[in-house]
Structure formats: structure tokens, C-alpha cells
Short mmCIF file of C-alpha atoms and ligand atoms in Angstrom, two decimals:
data_model
loop_
_atom_site.label_atom_id
_atom_site.label_comp_id
_atom_site.label_asym_id
_atom_site.label_seq_id
_atom_site.Cartn_x
_atom_site.Cartn_y
_atom_site.Cartn_z
CA UNK A 17 0.00 0.00 0.00
CA UNK A 18 2.99 2.27 0.51
CA UNK A 19 3.64 2.16 -3.23
CA UNK A 20 0.81 4.61 -3.73
CA UNK A 21 0.21 6.34 -0.44
CA UNK A 22 -1.40 9.35 -2.04
CA UNK A 23 -4.00 7.05 -3.56
CA UNK A 24 -5.31 6.23 -0.10
CA UNK A 25 -8.06 8.65 0.85
CA UNK A 26 -10.90 6.69 2.48
CA UNK A 27 -12.55 9.88 3.77
CA UNK A 28 -12.70 11.43 0.30
CA UNK A 29 -11.14 14.66 1.61
CA UNK A 30 -8.69 14.93 -1.28
CA UNK A 31 -10.66 13.54 -4.22
CA UNK A 32 -14.27 14.16 -3.26
CA UNK A 33 -15.11 10.47 -3.04
CA UNK A 34 -13.45 7.80 -0.89
CA UNK A 35 -10.34 6.68 -2.71
CA UNK A 36 -8.44 3.46 -2.24
CA UNK A 37 -5.35 1.97 -3.81
CA UNK A 38 -5.96 -0.42 -6.70
CA UNK A 39 -7.21 -3.82 -5.51
CA UNK A 40 -7.82 -2.51 -1.99
CA UNK A 41 -11.44 -1.58 -2.48
CA UNK A 42 -13.53 -2.32 0.61
CA UNK A 43 -16.16 -5.03 0.61
CA UNK A 44 -19.52 -4.06 -0.79
CA UNK A 45 -18.08 -1.98 -3.62
CA UNK A 46 -17.61 -3.03 -7.22
CA UNK A 47 -16.70 -1.48 -10.53
CA UNK A 48 -19.24 -1.23 -13.31
CA UNK A 49 -17.56 -4.17 -15.00
CA UNK A 50 -17.69 -6.25 -11.84
CA UNK A 51 -21.36 -5.40 -11.38
CA UNK A 52 -21.97 -6.39 -14.98
CA UNK A 53 -20.30 -9.73 -14.43
CA UNK A 54 -22.72 -10.32 -11.55
CA UNK A 55 -25.71 -9.37 -13.69
CA UNK A 56 -26.06 -5.97 -12.00
CA UNK A 57 -25.82 -2.32 -13.00
CA UNK A 58 -25.20 0.83 -10.93
CA UNK A 59 -28.88 1.70 -11.31
CA UNK A 60 -28.47 5.48 -11.30
CA UNK A 61 -26.55 5.68 -8.06
CA UNK A 62 -23.65 8.14 -7.91
CA UNK A 63 -20.07 6.96 -7.79
CA UNK A 64 -19.56 5.77 -4.22
CA UNK A 65 -15.80 5.43 -4.24
CA UNK A 66 -12.86 4.95 -6.56
CA UNK A 67 -9.67 2.99 -6.78
CA UNK A 68 -6.53 4.54 -8.17
CA UNK A 69 -3.13 3.38 -9.29
CA UNK A 70 -0.14 4.82 -11.06
CA UNK A 71 -0.29 4.33 -14.79
CA UNK A 72 2.56 5.31 -17.07
CA UNK A 73 0.41 5.41 -20.16
CA UNK A 74 -1.98 8.03 -18.80
CA UNK A 75 -1.25 11.72 -19.03
CA UNK A 76 -2.48 12.21 -15.47
CA UNK A 77 -0.16 9.44 -14.35
CA UNK A 78 -2.91 7.50 -12.63
CA UNK A 79 -5.63 5.10 -13.65
CA UNK A 80 -8.95 5.46 -11.90
CA UNK A 81 -11.81 3.00 -11.65
CA UNK A 82 -15.11 4.11 -10.18
CA UNK A 83 -16.80 1.97 -7.61
CA UNK A 84 -20.48 1.55 -6.93
CA UNK A 85 -22.27 0.18 -3.91
CA UNK A 86 -23.31 -3.39 -4.53
CA UNK A 87 -26.30 -3.09 -2.18
CA UNK A 88 -27.68 -0.24 -4.31
CA UNK A 89 -27.06 -1.99 -7.63
CA UNK A 90 -29.98 -3.22 -9.66
CA UNK A 91 -30.42 -6.16 -11.99
CA UNK A 92 -29.30 -5.51 -15.54
CA UNK A 93 -32.73 -6.38 -16.89
CA UNK A 94 -35.49 -5.50 -14.41
CA UNK A 95 -38.06 -6.73 -16.95
CA UNK A 96 -36.72 -10.25 -16.75
CA UNK A 97 -39.15 -11.54 -14.15
CA UNK A 98 -42.09 -10.04 -16.03
CA UNK A 99 -40.85 -11.58 -19.27
CA UNK A 100 -40.52 -14.92 -17.55
CA UNK A 101 -44.03 -14.51 -16.21
CA UNK A 102 -45.40 -13.86 -19.68
CA UNK A 103 -43.42 -16.78 -21.03
CA UNK A 104 -44.75 -19.03 -18.28
CA UNK A 105 -48.30 -17.95 -19.11
CA UNK A 106 -47.70 -18.67 -22.79
CA UNK A 107 -46.28 -22.08 -21.92
CA UNK A 108 -49.26 -22.71 -19.64
CA UNK A 109 -51.62 -21.85 -22.48
CA UNK A 110 -49.79 -24.22 -24.80
CA UNK A 111 -50.13 -26.97 -22.19
CA UNK A 112 -53.82 -26.35 -21.52
CA UNK A 113 -56.37 -28.13 -23.68
CA UNK A 114 -58.88 -25.58 -25.05
CA UNK A 115 -61.67 -28.17 -24.91
CA UNK A 116 -61.41 -29.84 -21.52
CA UNK A 117 -59.29 -27.07 -19.89
CA UNK A 118 -56.93 -29.63 -18.35
CA UNK A 119 -53.33 -28.45 -18.02
CA UNK A 120 -50.83 -31.12 -18.94
CA UNK A 121 -47.13 -31.44 -18.27
CA UNK A 122 -46.49 -31.44 -22.02
CA UNK A 123 -47.43 -29.01 -24.75
CA UNK A 124 -50.69 -29.65 -26.60
CA UNK A 125 -49.75 -30.78 -30.13
CA UNK A 126 -50.44 -27.78 -32.36
CA UNK A 127 -51.40 -30.16 -35.17
CA UNK A 128 -54.26 -31.46 -33.02
CA UNK A 129 -55.21 -28.22 -31.26
CA UNK A 130 -56.40 -30.17 -28.22
CA UNK A 131 -55.23 -32.91 -25.92
CA UNK A 132 -55.08 -36.56 -26.91
CA UNK A 133 -58.08 -37.43 -24.74
CA UNK A 134 -60.23 -34.92 -26.59
CA UNK A 135 -58.77 -35.84 -29.96
CA UNK A 136 -59.30 -39.59 -29.58
CA UNK A 137 -62.14 -40.03 -27.05
CA UNK A 138 -63.16 -43.32 -28.59
CA UNK A 139 -59.75 -44.94 -28.18
CA UNK A 140 -59.47 -43.80 -24.59
CA UNK A 141 -62.84 -45.30 -23.74
CA UNK A 142 -61.87 -48.54 -25.44
CA UNK A 143 -58.71 -48.69 -23.38
ZN1 ZN B 221 -58.74 -32.04 -23.74
#
């Protein structure tokens, strides 16, 4: 940590936001990329902290990564559950016979348009 002592500013007094040396971010904080990898996004929250390290290639001499609070992050696709709900309803409809209204564990054959019992009532009675 002594390699970049000026990067250590947990109170944010120098940089405006809490600043930590690279790879010394406290628990509960993540970069946008790390959030993305977890299926999350900052969700409109302001930058909560940053990590900083010396970087020869940068004109400023440092590389900065902004950190966001994981507990304030939101799922990347908030519509997902609703989409799944619609999909489940569609699947339920495809598994429900329009004639006898029984829901089966398999999809009603679209070629028949109804369940096997309704399609072949005679054979079922014979059996
Ligand atoms: Zn049926």
C-alpha cells in the first residue's frame, strides 16, 4: 500500500469520493464491469468510491476506476421476471387443452389443437 500512499483517501477529503489503492477496495463496492459480471448495473446511483493506481500510459499518471455500492445496484434487466411470467403464461396456455381445460405437463400438439383425450375419445374409452 505504501507504493501509492497518495491514492489512499478513504474519507474522500482529497478527491471528493473515498479513494483506495488499486485492488484494496472495501467489501460491498464493485466497478461497473464487476457489477456487470454479476448481472447488476449501478442503477443510477452516484459513484460511491474509486480505486486509483499509477499508470505510465496516462497523461495524469494515474488510472482510476469508479466503484459503486453493490447493495444499491440493480439487476441488468429489471423486466426479466415479467418476461418470464409472460413466457410461463404462454407455456401454460400451450399446455392447456382448449376443450377440456386440463393443463398437462407437455405441450398440446399444435397439429391437433387439443389434448389426446379430446382428440381420440373413442380410443381412450376402449382402453
Ligand atoms: Zn382435452
